[in-house]
mmCIF file of C-alpha atoms in Angstrom:
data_model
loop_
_atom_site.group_PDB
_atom_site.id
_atom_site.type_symbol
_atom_site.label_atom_id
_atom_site.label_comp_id
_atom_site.label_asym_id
_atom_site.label_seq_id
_atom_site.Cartn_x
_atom_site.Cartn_y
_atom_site.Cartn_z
ATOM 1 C CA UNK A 286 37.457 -59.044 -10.562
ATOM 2 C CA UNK A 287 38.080 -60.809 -13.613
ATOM 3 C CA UNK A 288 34.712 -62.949 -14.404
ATOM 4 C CA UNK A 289 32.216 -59.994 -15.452
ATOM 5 C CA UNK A 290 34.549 -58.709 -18.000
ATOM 6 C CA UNK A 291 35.378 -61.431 -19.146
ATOM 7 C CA UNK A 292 31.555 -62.654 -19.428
ATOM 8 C CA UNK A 293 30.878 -59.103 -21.322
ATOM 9 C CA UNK A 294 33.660 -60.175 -23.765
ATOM 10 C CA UNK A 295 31.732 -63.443 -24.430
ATOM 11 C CA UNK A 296 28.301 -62.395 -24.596
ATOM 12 C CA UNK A 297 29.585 -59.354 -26.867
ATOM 13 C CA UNK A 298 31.609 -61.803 -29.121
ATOM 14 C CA UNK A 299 28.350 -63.895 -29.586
ATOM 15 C CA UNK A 300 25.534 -61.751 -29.700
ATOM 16 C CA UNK A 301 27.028 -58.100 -31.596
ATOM 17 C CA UNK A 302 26.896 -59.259 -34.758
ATOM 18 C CA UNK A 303 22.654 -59.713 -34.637
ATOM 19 C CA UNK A 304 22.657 -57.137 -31.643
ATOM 20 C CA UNK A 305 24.635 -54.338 -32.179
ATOM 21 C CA UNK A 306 26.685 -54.058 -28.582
ATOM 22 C CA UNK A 307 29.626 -52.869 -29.659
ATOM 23 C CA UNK A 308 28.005 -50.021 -31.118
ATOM 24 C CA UNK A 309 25.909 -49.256 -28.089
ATOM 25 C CA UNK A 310 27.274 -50.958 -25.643
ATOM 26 C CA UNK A 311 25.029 -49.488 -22.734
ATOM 27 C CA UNK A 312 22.408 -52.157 -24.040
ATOM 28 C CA UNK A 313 24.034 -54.782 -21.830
ATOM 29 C CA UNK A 314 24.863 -53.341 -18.094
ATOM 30 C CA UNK A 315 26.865 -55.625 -15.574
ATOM 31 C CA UNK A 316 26.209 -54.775 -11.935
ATOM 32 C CA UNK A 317 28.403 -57.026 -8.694
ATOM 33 C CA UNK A 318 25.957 -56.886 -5.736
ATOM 34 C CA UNK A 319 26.765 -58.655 -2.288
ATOM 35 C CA UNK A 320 30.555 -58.697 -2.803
ATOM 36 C CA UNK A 321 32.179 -60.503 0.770
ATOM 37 C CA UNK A 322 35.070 -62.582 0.977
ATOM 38 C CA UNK A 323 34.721 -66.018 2.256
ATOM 39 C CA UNK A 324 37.502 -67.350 4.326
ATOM 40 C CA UNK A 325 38.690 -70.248 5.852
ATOM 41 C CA UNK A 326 41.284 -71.007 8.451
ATOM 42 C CA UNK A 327 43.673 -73.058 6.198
ATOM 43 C CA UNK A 328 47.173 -72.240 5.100
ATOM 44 C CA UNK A 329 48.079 -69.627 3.409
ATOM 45 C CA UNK A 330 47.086 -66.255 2.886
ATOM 46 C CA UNK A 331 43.918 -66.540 0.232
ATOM 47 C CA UNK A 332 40.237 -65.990 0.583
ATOM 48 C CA UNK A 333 37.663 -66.220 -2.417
ATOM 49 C CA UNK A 334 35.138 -63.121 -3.459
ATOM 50 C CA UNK A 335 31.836 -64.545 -3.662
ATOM 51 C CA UNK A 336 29.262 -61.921 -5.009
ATOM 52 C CA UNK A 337 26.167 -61.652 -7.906
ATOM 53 C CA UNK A 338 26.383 -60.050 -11.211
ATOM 54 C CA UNK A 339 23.779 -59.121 -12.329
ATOM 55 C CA UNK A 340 23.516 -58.449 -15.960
ATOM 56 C CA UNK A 341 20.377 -56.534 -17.849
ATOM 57 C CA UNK A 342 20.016 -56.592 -21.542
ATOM 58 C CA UNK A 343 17.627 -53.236 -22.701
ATOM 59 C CA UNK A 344 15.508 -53.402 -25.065
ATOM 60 C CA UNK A 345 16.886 -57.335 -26.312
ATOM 61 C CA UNK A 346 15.343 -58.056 -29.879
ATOM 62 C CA UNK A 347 15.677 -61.938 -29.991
ATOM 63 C CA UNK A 348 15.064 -64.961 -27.983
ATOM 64 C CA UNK A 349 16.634 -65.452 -24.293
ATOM 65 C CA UNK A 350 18.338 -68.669 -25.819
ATOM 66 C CA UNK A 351 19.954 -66.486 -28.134
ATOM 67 C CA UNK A 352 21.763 -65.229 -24.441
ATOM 68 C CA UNK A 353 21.167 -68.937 -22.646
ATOM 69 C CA UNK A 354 23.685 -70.575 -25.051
ATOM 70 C CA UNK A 355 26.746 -68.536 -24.751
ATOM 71 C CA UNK A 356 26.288 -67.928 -20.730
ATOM 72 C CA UNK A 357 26.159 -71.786 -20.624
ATOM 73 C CA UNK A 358 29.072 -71.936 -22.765
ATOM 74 C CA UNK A 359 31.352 -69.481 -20.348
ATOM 75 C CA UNK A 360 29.874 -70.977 -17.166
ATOM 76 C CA UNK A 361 30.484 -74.438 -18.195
ATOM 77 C CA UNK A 362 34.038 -73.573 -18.483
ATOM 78 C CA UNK A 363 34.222 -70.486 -15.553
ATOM 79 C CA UNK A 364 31.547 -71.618 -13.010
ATOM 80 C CA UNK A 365 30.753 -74.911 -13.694
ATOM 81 C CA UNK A 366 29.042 -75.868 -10.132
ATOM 82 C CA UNK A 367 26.232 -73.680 -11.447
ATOM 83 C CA UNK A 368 26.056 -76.471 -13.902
ATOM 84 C CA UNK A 369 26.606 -79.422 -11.559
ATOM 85 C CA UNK A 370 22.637 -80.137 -10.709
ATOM 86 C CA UNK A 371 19.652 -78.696 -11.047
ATOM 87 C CA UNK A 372 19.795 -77.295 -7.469
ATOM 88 C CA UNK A 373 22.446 -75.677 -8.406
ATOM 89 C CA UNK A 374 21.432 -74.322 -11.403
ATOM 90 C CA UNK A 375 18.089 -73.016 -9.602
ATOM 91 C CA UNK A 376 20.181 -71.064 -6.919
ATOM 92 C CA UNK A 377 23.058 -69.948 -9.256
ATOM 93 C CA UNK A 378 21.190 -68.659 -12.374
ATOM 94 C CA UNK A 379 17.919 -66.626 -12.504
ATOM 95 C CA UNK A 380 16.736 -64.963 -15.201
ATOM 96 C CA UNK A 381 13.964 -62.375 -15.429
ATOM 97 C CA UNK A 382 11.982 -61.333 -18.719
ATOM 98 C CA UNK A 383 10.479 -57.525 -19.203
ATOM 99 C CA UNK A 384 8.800 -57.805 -22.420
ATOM 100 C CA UNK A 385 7.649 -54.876 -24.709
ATOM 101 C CA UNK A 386 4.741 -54.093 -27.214
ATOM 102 C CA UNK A 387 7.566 -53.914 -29.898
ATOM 103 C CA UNK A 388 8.954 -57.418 -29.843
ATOM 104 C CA UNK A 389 11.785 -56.174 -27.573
ATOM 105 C CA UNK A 390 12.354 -57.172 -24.213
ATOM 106 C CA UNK A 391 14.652 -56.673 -21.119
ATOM 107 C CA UNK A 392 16.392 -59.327 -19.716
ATOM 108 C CA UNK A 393 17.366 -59.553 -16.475
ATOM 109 C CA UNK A 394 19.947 -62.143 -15.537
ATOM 110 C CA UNK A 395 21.608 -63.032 -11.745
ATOM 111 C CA UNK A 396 24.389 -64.999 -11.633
ATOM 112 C CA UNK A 397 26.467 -66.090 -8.273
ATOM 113 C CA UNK A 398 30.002 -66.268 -8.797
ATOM 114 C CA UNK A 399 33.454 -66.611 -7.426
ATOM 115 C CA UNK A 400 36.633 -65.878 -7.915
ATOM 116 C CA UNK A 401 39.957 -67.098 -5.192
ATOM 117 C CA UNK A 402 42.229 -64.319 -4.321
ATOM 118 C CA UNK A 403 45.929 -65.205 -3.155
ATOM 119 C CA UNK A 404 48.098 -62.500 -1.565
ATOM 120 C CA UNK A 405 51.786 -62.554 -0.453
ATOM 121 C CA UNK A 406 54.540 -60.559 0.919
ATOM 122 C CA UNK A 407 56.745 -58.884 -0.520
ATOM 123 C CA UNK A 408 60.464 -58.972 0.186
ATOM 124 C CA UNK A 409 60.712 -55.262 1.537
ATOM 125 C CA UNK A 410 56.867 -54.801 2.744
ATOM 126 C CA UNK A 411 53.698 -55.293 0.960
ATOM 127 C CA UNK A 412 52.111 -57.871 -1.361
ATOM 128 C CA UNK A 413 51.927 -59.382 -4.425
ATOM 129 C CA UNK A 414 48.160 -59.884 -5.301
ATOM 130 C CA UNK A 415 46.726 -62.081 -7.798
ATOM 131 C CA UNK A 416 43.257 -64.084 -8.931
ATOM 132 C CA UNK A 417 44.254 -67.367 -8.839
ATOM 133 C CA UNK A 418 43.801 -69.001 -12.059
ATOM 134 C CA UNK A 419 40.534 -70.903 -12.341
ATOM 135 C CA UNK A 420 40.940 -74.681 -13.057
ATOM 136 C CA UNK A 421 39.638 -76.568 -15.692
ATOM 137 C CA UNK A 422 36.623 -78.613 -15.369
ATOM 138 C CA UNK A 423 36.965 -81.847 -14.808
ATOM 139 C CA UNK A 424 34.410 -82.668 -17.979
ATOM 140 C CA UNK A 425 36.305 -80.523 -19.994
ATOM 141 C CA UNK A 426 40.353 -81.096 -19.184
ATOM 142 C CA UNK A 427 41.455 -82.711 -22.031
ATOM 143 C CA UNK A 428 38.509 -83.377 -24.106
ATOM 144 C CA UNK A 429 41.075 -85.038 -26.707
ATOM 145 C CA UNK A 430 42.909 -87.652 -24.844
ATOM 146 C CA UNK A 431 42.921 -91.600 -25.442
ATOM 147 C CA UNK A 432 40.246 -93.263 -23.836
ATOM 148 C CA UNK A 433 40.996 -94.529 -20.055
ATOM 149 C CA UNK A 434 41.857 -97.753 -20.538
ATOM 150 C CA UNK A 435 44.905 -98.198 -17.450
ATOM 151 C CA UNK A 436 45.622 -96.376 -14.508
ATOM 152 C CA UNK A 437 48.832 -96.155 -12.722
ATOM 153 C CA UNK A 438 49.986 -95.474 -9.362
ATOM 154 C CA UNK A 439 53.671 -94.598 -8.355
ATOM 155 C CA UNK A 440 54.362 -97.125 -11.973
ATOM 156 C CA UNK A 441 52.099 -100.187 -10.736
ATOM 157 C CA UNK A 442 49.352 -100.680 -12.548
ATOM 158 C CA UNK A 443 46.198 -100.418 -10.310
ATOM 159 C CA UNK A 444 43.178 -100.604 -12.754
ATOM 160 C CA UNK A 445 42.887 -101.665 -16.503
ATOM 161 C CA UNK A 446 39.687 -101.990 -18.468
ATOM 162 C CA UNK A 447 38.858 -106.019 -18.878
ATOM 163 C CA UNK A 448 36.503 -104.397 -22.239
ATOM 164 C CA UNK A 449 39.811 -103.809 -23.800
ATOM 165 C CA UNK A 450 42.393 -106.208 -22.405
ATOM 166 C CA UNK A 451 45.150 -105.062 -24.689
ATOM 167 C CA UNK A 452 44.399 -101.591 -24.790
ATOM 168 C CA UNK A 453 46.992 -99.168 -22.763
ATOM 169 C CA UNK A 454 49.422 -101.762 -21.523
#
């Protein structure tokens, strides 16, 4: 699975240089519980991994936003239903707090994830397996394109904004 390294790699990147993890790296442990493939009947040979990580800061000397911010940055872009409502927030994300009598605490954090799996054959026997690439968010696809202002279907125009009546003709 990709996801939990690469969350390590983002958490690391934004907390190591207040939190040392890079130079004990055993402060931040990633565990995958409940790992089962969901599948579907459609097309193709593919099926998507659906399982909780579950990560545990020891011994954390800062705030829990100091953590919040940069999981919200990575799910936002690698498992942004978590993101989509509160309900889904409340199911996706929990987050447990152990503190200590020396301003340290450790933070417990459950996240359920996902990642799509394709396999194929191989000419000769076997497969070719891969994660399938995770798409880009809707929200955040293109953050810097023109504003919508005409859309086009098969070269007809099919909407245009009346705000800007000139705009994207």
């Amino acid at each position: 699975m990709k996801k939990p390294n690469s969350l390590r790699a983002a958490l690391k990147a934004a907390l190591d240089p207040r939190h040392a993890l890079a130079t004990d790296p055993d402060n931040l442990q990633l565990v995958i519980t409940e790992l089962h493939p969901a599948c579907s009947a459609a097309p193709g040979r593919s099926f998507e991994n659906r399982y909780k990580l579950e990560l545990t800061f020891l011994g954390f000397a800062g705030d829990v936003l100091e953590i919040q911010i940069p999981l919200m940055v990575w799910l936002e872009r690698w498992q942004s239903e978590l993101l989509a409502s509160p309900e889904a927030s409340a199911a996706g994300i929990q987050i447990t707090a152990i503190p200590h009598t020396d301003d340290t605490s450790d933070i417990m954090i459950v996240l359920k994830l996902s990642e799509r799996v394709a396999f194929r054959p191989r000419p000769g026997g076997g497969y070719d397996v891969a994660y399938a690439e995770e798409p880009m968010p809707f929200a955040l696809d293109d953050v810097d394109a023109e504003p919508l202002h005409a859309v086009y279907l098969d070269g007809a125009q099919i909407l245009h904004c009346e705000a800007h009546p000139a705009a994207g003709v």
